[in-house]
CSV table of C-alpha atoms and ligand atoms in Angstrom, one decimal:
chain,number,residue,atom,x,y,z
C,22,MET,CA,0.0,0.0,0.0
C,23,HIS,CA,1.1,3.6,-0.6
C,24,GLY,CA,0.7,5.1,2.8
C,25,LEU,CA,0.1,8.8,3.4
C,26,ASP,CA,-0.2,9.6,7.1
C,27,THR,CA,-3.4,11.7,7.2
C,28,SER,CA,-3.4,11.8,11.1
C,29,LYS,CA,-0.8,14.7,10.7
C,30,ARG,CA,-3.1,16.8,8.5
C,31,ILE,CA,-2.2,20.5,8.4
C,32,ASP,CA,-5.2,22.9,8.5
C,33,HIS,CA,-5.5,24.9,5.3
C,34,ALA,CA,-8.0,26.4,2.8
C,35,GLN,CA,-9.1,23.4,0.8
C,36,ARG,CA,-10.0,23.4,-2.9
C,37,VAL,CA,-12.4,21.0,-4.7
C,38,TYR,CA,-11.0,17.7,-5.7
C,39,GLN,CA,-12.5,14.7,-7.5
C,40,SER,CA,-13.6,11.6,-5.6
C,41,PHE,CA,-13.7,8.8,-8.1
C,42,PRO,CA,-13.4,5.4,-6.3
C,43,GLY,CA,-9.8,4.2,-6.1
C,44,ALA,CA,-8.4,7.2,-8.0
C,45,ASN,CA,-5.3,9.0,-6.7
C,46,TYR,CA,-5.4,12.2,-8.8
C,47,VAL,CA,-3.7,15.1,-6.9
C,48,LEU,CA,-5.0,18.2,-8.8
C,49,PRO,CA,-8.3,20.1,-8.1
C,50,SER,CA,-11.3,20.4,-10.4
C,51,ASP,CA,-12.6,23.9,-9.8
C,52,THR,CA,-13.0,27.1,-11.7
C,53,THR,CA,-9.3,28.1,-11.1
C,54,GLU,CA,-8.3,24.8,-12.5
C,55,ARG,CA,-10.5,25.3,-15.6
C,56,GLU,CA,-8.8,28.6,-16.2
C,57,ARG,CA,-5.4,27.0,-15.8
C,58,LEU,CA,-6.2,24.2,-18.3
C,59,ALA,CA,-7.2,26.8,-20.9
C,60,LEU,CA,-3.9,28.6,-20.4
C,61,GLN,CA,-2.0,25.3,-20.5
C,62,HIS,CA,-3.7,24.3,-23.7
C,63,ARG,CA,-2.6,27.5,-25.4
C,64,LEU,CA,0.9,27.1,-24.1
C,65,LEU,CA,1.3,23.5,-25.3
C,66,LYS,CA,-0.4,24.1,-28.6
C,67,GLY,CA,1.9,27.0,-29.3
C,68,SER,CA,4.9,24.9,-28.3
C,69,PHE,CA,3.9,22.3,-31.0
C,70,GLU,CA,3.4,24.8,-33.8
C,71,ASP,CA,-0.4,24.9,-33.3
C,72,ARG,CA,-0.7,21.2,-34.3
C,73,ILE,CA,-3.6,19.5,-32.5
C,74,ILE,CA,-3.1,16.1,-34.0
C,75,ALA,CA,0.6,15.0,-34.1
C,76,CYS,CA,0.0,11.4,-35.4
C,77,PRO,CA,0.0,10.6,-39.2
C,78,VAL,CA,-3.7,9.9,-39.2
C,79,THR,CA,-6.6,11.3,-41.2
C,80,ILE,CA,-10.0,11.4,-39.5
C,81,THR,CA,-12.9,10.7,-41.8
C,82,SER,CA,-16.7,11.0,-41.4
C,83,GLU,CA,-17.0,7.4,-40.4
C,84,ASP,CA,-14.4,7.6,-37.6
C,85,HIS,CA,-14.7,7.7,-33.8
C,86,ILE,CA,-12.1,9.3,-31.7
C,87,LEU,CA,-11.6,9.4,-27.9
C,88,ASP,CA,-10.1,12.1,-25.6
C,89,SER,CA,-9.0,10.5,-22.3
C,90,GLY,CA,-8.9,12.6,-19.2
C,91,THR,CA,-10.6,15.4,-21.1
C,92,GLY,CA,-11.0,17.7,-18.1
C,93,SER,CA,-12.6,20.9,-19.5
C,94,GLY,CA,-12.1,19.6,-23.1
C,95,THR,CA,-9.5,22.0,-24.2
C,96,TRP,CA,-8.0,19.7,-26.8
C,97,LEU,CA,-11.3,18.3,-27.8
C,98,LEU,CA,-12.9,21.7,-28.6
C,99,ASP,CA,-10.0,22.5,-30.9
C,100,VAL,CA,-10.0,19.1,-32.6
C,101,LEU,CA,-13.7,19.6,-33.6
C,102,SER,CA,-12.6,22.3,-36.0
C,103,ILE,CA,-10.2,20.1,-38.0
C,104,ILE,CA,-12.2,16.8,-38.2
C,105,PRO,CA,-15.4,16.1,-40.3
C,106,ALA,CA,-18.6,17.1,-38.6
C,107,ALA,CA,-19.9,13.5,-38.8
C,108,ALA,CA,-16.9,12.0,-37.0
C,109,VAL,CA,-18.1,10.9,-33.5
C,110,VAL,CA,-16.1,12.2,-30.5
C,111,HIS,CA,-16.1,10.5,-27.1
C,112,ALA,CA,-14.5,12.1,-24.0
C,113,ILE,CA,-14.0,10.5,-20.7
C,114,ASP,CA,-12.8,11.7,-17.3
C,115,ILE,CA,-13.1,10.4,-13.7
C,116,GLU,CA,-14.6,13.8,-12.9
C,117,SER,CA,-17.5,15.4,-14.8
C,118,ARG,CA,-17.4,18.8,-13.2
C,119,LEU,CA,-15.4,20.5,-15.9
C,120,PHE,CA,-17.0,18.8,-19.0
C,121,PRO,CA,-17.8,21.6,-21.5
C,122,VAL,CA,-21.3,20.2,-22.2
C,123,ASP,CA,-22.9,23.6,-22.6
C,124,ASP,CA,-20.3,24.9,-25.1
C,125,SER,CA,-22.0,25.9,-28.3
C,126,ARG,CA,-19.5,23.9,-30.4
C,127,ILE,CA,-20.5,20.7,-28.5
C,128,VAL,CA,-24.3,21.4,-28.5
C,129,SER,CA,-24.5,22.3,-32.2
C,130,ARG,CA,-22.5,19.3,-33.2
C,131,GLY,CA,-24.6,16.7,-31.4
C,132,ASN,CA,-22.2,13.8,-31.6
C,133,VAL,CA,-19.8,14.5,-28.8
C,134,GLU,CA,-20.4,12.0,-25.9
C,135,PHE,CA,-19.0,12.6,-22.4
C,136,LEU,CA,-18.7,9.7,-19.9
C,137,THR,CA,-17.5,9.6,-16.3
C,138,THR,CA,-15.1,6.6,-16.2
C,139,THR,CA,-11.5,5.8,-15.9
C,140,ILE,CA,-9.1,5.1,-18.8
C,141,THR,CA,-8.0,1.9,-16.9
C,142,LYS,CA,-11.5,0.4,-17.6
C,143,LEU,CA,-13.3,1.5,-20.7
C,144,PRO,CA,-16.7,0.1,-21.6
C,145,ALA,CA,-16.6,-3.4,-23.0
C,146,GLU,CA,-18.6,-2.4,-26.1
C,147,TRP,CA,-15.8,0.0,-27.1
C,148,SER,CA,-13.5,-2.7,-28.5
C,149,GLY,CA,-12.0,-1.8,-31.8
C,150,ILE,CA,-13.9,1.4,-32.5
C,151,PHE,CA,-11.4,4.4,-32.2
C,152,THR,CA,-9.2,5.7,-35.0
C,153,LEU,CA,-7.4,8.1,-32.6
C,154,ILE,CA,-7.1,8.2,-28.8
C,155,HIS,CA,-5.7,11.3,-27.3
C,156,GLN,CA,-4.6,11.6,-23.7
C,157,ARG,CA,-2.7,14.5,-22.2
C,158,LEU,CA,-1.3,14.9,-18.7
C,159,LEU,CA,-2.3,12.0,-16.6
C,160,VAL,CA,1.1,12.1,-14.9
C,161,ALA,CA,-0.6,13.3,-11.7
C,162,ALA,CA,-3.2,10.5,-11.9
C,163,LEU,CA,-1.9,7.0,-12.9
C,164,ARG,CA,0.1,4.6,-10.8
C,165,ALA,CA,2.7,2.4,-12.6
C,166,GLU,CA,0.3,-0.5,-12.9
C,167,GLU,CA,-2.5,1.8,-14.1
C,168,TRP,CA,-0.3,3.1,-16.9
C,169,LYS,CA,-0.2,-0.5,-18.3
C,170,MET,CA,-3.9,-1.0,-17.8
C,171,ALA,CA,-4.6,2.3,-19.6
C,172,ILE,CA,-2.3,1.5,-22.5
C,173,ASN,CA,-3.9,-2.0,-22.8
C,174,GLU,CA,-7.3,-0.4,-22.8
C,175,MET,CA,-6.2,1.9,-25.6
C,176,MET,CA,-4.9,-1.0,-27.6
C,177,ARG,CA,-8.2,-2.9,-27.1
C,178,THR,CA,-10.4,0.0,-28.1
C,179,LEU,CA,-8.5,1.2,-31.2
C,180,VAL,CA,-9.3,-0.1,-34.6
C,181,PRO,CA,-6.4,-2.0,-36.2
C,182,GLY,CA,-4.0,0.7,-37.6
C,183,GLY,CA,-5.5,3.3,-35.2
C,184,TRP,CA,-3.2,5.7,-33.3
C,185,VAL,CA,-2.6,7.0,-29.8
C,186,GLN,CA,-1.3,10.4,-29.0
C,187,LEU,CA,0.0,10.9,-25.5
C,188,GLY,CA,1.2,14.3,-24.1
C,189,GLU,CA,3.3,14.3,-20.9
C,190,VAL,CA,5.5,16.6,-19.0
C,191,GLY,CA,9.2,15.8,-18.3
C,192,SER,CA,11.8,17.3,-15.9
C,193,TRP,CA,12.2,20.9,-15.0
C,194,LYS,CA,15.1,23.0,-13.5
C,195,ALA,CA,15.9,26.4,-12.2
C,196,GLY,CA,17.9,26.7,-8.9
C,197,PRO,CA,18.0,25.5,-5.3
C,198,THR,CA,14.5,26.5,-4.2
C,199,THR,CA,13.1,24.6,-7.3
C,200,GLU,CA,15.3,21.6,-6.2
C,201,LYS,CA,13.8,21.7,-2.7
C,202,HIS,CA,10.3,21.9,-4.2
C,203,ILE,CA,11.1,19.1,-6.7
C,204,ALA,CA,12.0,16.9,-3.7
C,205,LEU,CA,8.6,17.6,-2.2
C,206,VAL,CA,6.7,16.7,-5.4
C,207,GLN,CA,8.8,13.5,-5.7
C,208,THR,CA,7.9,12.5,-2.1
C,209,LEU,CA,4.2,13.2,-2.8
C,210,PHE,CA,4.2,11.1,-6.0
C,211,LYS,CA,6.2,8.3,-4.4
C,212,ALA,CA,3.7,8.2,-1.5
C,213,LYS,CA,0.8,8.0,-3.9
C,214,GLY,CA,2.4,5.5,-6.2
C,215,LEU,CA,2.4,8.0,-9.1
C,216,VAL,CA,5.1,8.1,-11.7
C,217,LEU,CA,6.6,11.6,-12.0
C,218,ASP,CA,9.0,10.6,-14.8
C,219,CYS,CA,6.4,8.6,-16.7
C,220,ALA,CA,7.6,10.2,-20.0
C,221,ARG,CA,10.8,8.1,-19.6
C,222,TYR,CA,8.8,4.9,-19.6
C,223,ILE,CA,6.0,5.6,-22.1
C,224,PRO,CA,7.8,4.6,-25.3
C,225,ASP,CA,8.9,1.2,-23.9
C,226,MET,CA,5.4,0.6,-22.3
C,227,LEU,CA,3.8,1.3,-25.7
C,228,ARG,CA,6.2,-1.1,-27.5
C,229,ASP,CA,6.0,-3.8,-24.8
C,230,LEU,CA,2.2,-3.7,-25.0
C,231,GLY,CA,2.2,-4.2,-28.8
C,232,PHE,CA,2.2,-0.7,-30.4
C,233,VAL,CA,4.4,0.0,-33.4
C,234,HIS,CA,5.7,3.2,-35.1
C,235,VAL,CA,6.4,4.7,-31.6
C,236,SER,CA,7.8,8.2,-31.9
C,237,VAL,CA,8.3,11.2,-29.7
C,238,GLU,CA,8.5,14.9,-30.2
C,239,GLU,CA,10.2,16.9,-27.4
C,240,ARG,CA,10.0,20.6,-26.6
C,241,THR,CA,11.8,22.7,-24.0
C,242,ILE,CA,9.6,25.4,-22.6
C,243,PRO,CA,11.2,28.4,-20.8
C,244,LEU,CA,9.9,29.2,-17.3
C,245,GLY,CA,9.7,32.7,-15.9
C,246,SER,CA,9.5,36.4,-16.9
C,247,TRP,CA,13.1,36.4,-18.1
C,248,ALA,CA,11.7,34.6,-21.2
C,249,GLY,CA,9.0,37.1,-22.1
C,250,ASP,CA,5.3,36.1,-22.8
C,251,VAL,CA,5.9,32.4,-23.3
C,252,GLY,CA,7.9,32.2,-20.0
C,253,VAL,CA,5.2,34.1,-18.1
C,254,GLY,CA,2.5,31.8,-19.5
C,255,ALA,CA,4.5,28.7,-18.7
C,256,ARG,CA,5.3,30.1,-15.2
C,257,ASN,CA,1.6,30.8,-14.5
C,258,ASN,CA,0.6,27.4,-15.7
C,259,PHE,CA,3.1,25.3,-13.9
C,260,ILE,CA,3.1,27.2,-10.7
C,261,GLY,CA,-0.7,26.7,-10.8
C,262,VAL,CA,-0.1,23.0,-11.1
C,263,PHE,CA,2.1,22.9,-8.1
C,264,ARG,CA,0.0,25.3,-6.0
C,265,GLY,CA,-2.9,22.8,-6.8
C,266,MET,CA,-1.0,20.1,-4.9
C,267,LYS,CA,-1.4,21.9,-1.6
C,268,THR,CA,-4.2,19.8,-0.2
C,269,PRO,CA,-2.7,16.4,-0.8
C,270,ILE,CA,0.6,17.6,0.6
C,271,LEU,CA,-0.9,19.3,3.7
C,272,ASN,CA,-3.3,16.5,4.3
C,273,ALA,CA,-0.2,14.2,4.5
C,274,GLY,CA,1.4,16.5,7.1
C,275,GLY,CA,3.7,18.4,4.8
C,276,LEU,CA,5.7,15.3,3.9
C,277,GLY,CA,8.7,16.5,6.0
C,278,VAL,CA,9.3,19.6,3.9
C,279,VAL,CA,6.6,22.2,5.1
C,280,ASP,CA,4.9,22.5,8.5
C,281,SER,CA,2.1,25.0,7.7
C,282,GLU,CA,0.0,26.4,4.9
C,283,ALA,CA,2.1,29.6,5.1
C,284,GLU,CA,5.3,27.7,4.7
C,285,PHE,CA,3.9,25.8,1.6
C,286,ASP,CA,2.7,29.1,0.1
C,287,SER,CA,6.1,30.8,0.8
C,288,LEU,CA,8.0,27.9,-0.8
C,289,LEU,CA,5.8,28.2,-4.0
C,290,ASP,CA,6.3,32.0,-4.0
C,291,GLY,CA,10.1,31.3,-3.8
C,292,VAL,CA,9.9,28.9,-6.7
C,293,GLU,CA,8.0,31.4,-8.8
C,294,MET,CA,10.5,34.1,-8.0
C,295,GLU,CA,13.4,31.8,-8.9
C,296,TRP,CA,11.9,31.0,-12.3
C,297,ASN,CA,11.6,34.7,-13.0
C,298,GLU,CA,15.2,35.4,-12.1
C,299,THR,CA,16.9,32.4,-13.5
C,300,VAL,CA,17.8,32.7,-17.2
C,301,GLY,CA,17.6,29.1,-18.5
C,302,ALA,CA,14.8,27.9,-16.2
C,303,GLU,CA,12.9,25.4,-18.2
C,304,ILE,CA,10.5,22.4,-18.4
C,305,ARG,CA,10.3,19.6,-20.9
C,306,PHE,CA,7.2,18.4,-22.6
C,307,TYR,CA,6.7,15.3,-24.9
C,308,VAL,CA,4.1,14.2,-27.4
C,309,PHE,CA,4.2,10.4,-28.1
C,310,SER,CA,2.6,8.8,-31.1
C,311,ALA,CA,2.1,5.1,-31.6
C,312,GLN,CA,0.1,2.8,-33.9
C,313,LYS,CA,-1.9,-0.3,-33.2
C,314,PRO,CA,-0.7,-2.9,-35.7
C,315,LEU,CA,-2.8,-3.4,-38.8
C,316,SER,CA,-3.0,-7.2,-38.1
C,317,GLU,CA,-2.6,-9.2,-34.9
Z,412,SAM,C1,-4.1,17.8,-15.8
Z,412,SAM,S1,-5.7,17.4,-16.3
Z,412,SAM,C2,-5.6,17.5,-18.1
Z,412,SAM,C3,-6.9,17.7,-18.8
Z,412,SAM,C4,-6.8,17.7,-20.4
Z,412,SAM,N1,-6.3,16.4,-20.8
Z,412,SAM,C5,-6.0,18.8,-20.9
Z,412,SAM,O1,-4.9,18.6,-21.4
Z,412,SAM,O2,-6.5,20.0,-20.9
Z,412,SAM,C6,-5.9,15.7,-16.1
Z,412,SAM,C7,-7.3,15.1,-16.2
Z,412,SAM,O3,-7.3,13.7,-16.1
Z,412,SAM,C8,-8.4,13.3,-15.3
Z,412,SAM,N2,-8.1,11.9,-14.8
Z,412,SAM,C9,-7.4,11.6,-13.7
Z,412,SAM,N3,-7.4,10.3,-13.6
Z,412,SAM,C10,-8.1,9.7,-14.7
Z,412,SAM,C11,-8.4,8.4,-15.1
Z,412,SAM,N4,-7.9,7.4,-14.4
Z,412,SAM,N5,-9.1,8.2,-16.2
Z,412,SAM,C12,-9.5,9.3,-16.9
Z,412,SAM,N6,-9.3,10.6,-16.6
Z,412,SAM,C13,-8.5,10.8,-15.4
Z,412,SAM,C14,-8.5,14.4,-14.3
Z,412,SAM,O4,-9.8,14.3,-13.6
Z,412,SAM,C15,-8.2,15.6,-15.1
Z,412,SAM,O5,-9.4,16.2,-15.6
């Protein structure tokens, strides 16, 4: 078991988190998070030359596609404008609170289906139906064994020759305060059984579980005001991610690094300042593509 000692809980202003049975996701699902996801999508899209689909796949009117861990549907809403209107879009998440069900692009289209479920156990009737499965940023959600379950489910539900596109964050660096904070994040992820460096393992997991044509695109994104608008956007996004981990960290007693909410906030303020002042502060991001073989 991955033990977090909740008896040492530190009192703090708590945000809203999901409560899907058995899930270990450490980020909130509130309005602030919705705004952050929109910023993050703009940042990542820009880092990949505004490409929404990175795989060599053409979506036709007969196709079905899936967005796993859709959140507020940032990727999904953009993909609608580049695929045929008749193509059916499915989106899943363990938390429905951010689903963009009232967005006019979804309502007018009429063939976008949202389902509250986990990527580790998709509906049985979805075998062999998707031409493309997209999943971005489940790093703060899936344990090692769940990554394998998820990729197996992707394999099962793709058509032969279908593609997966996975986006994940890699390492980041700036200076000593950032190193101290990285140690805290590593401790949280270890305690929860999450895989902070999942990007290192994804290509081999995809190959081991039968995918072919596995490829990766890597980008380095600058962090902090020294890097102008992109650095400010990246800073606001990623500091937002880490501030969003306050509740799991303080509920676990601060994990030996912070003793109070004020100390947590002050550490994050220090990280933010360090990013602003450290020329070369950066974070890596990866987009993986892989194909289900055409024949078994
Ligand atoms: C960091 S957000 C990213 C949202 C979206 N993919 C994007 O890039 O804008 C991760 C999302 O994954 C969802 N999630 C976490 N665990 C999941 C699971 N086991 N299956 C499906 N979705 C999950 C969370 O609820 C959250 O909405």
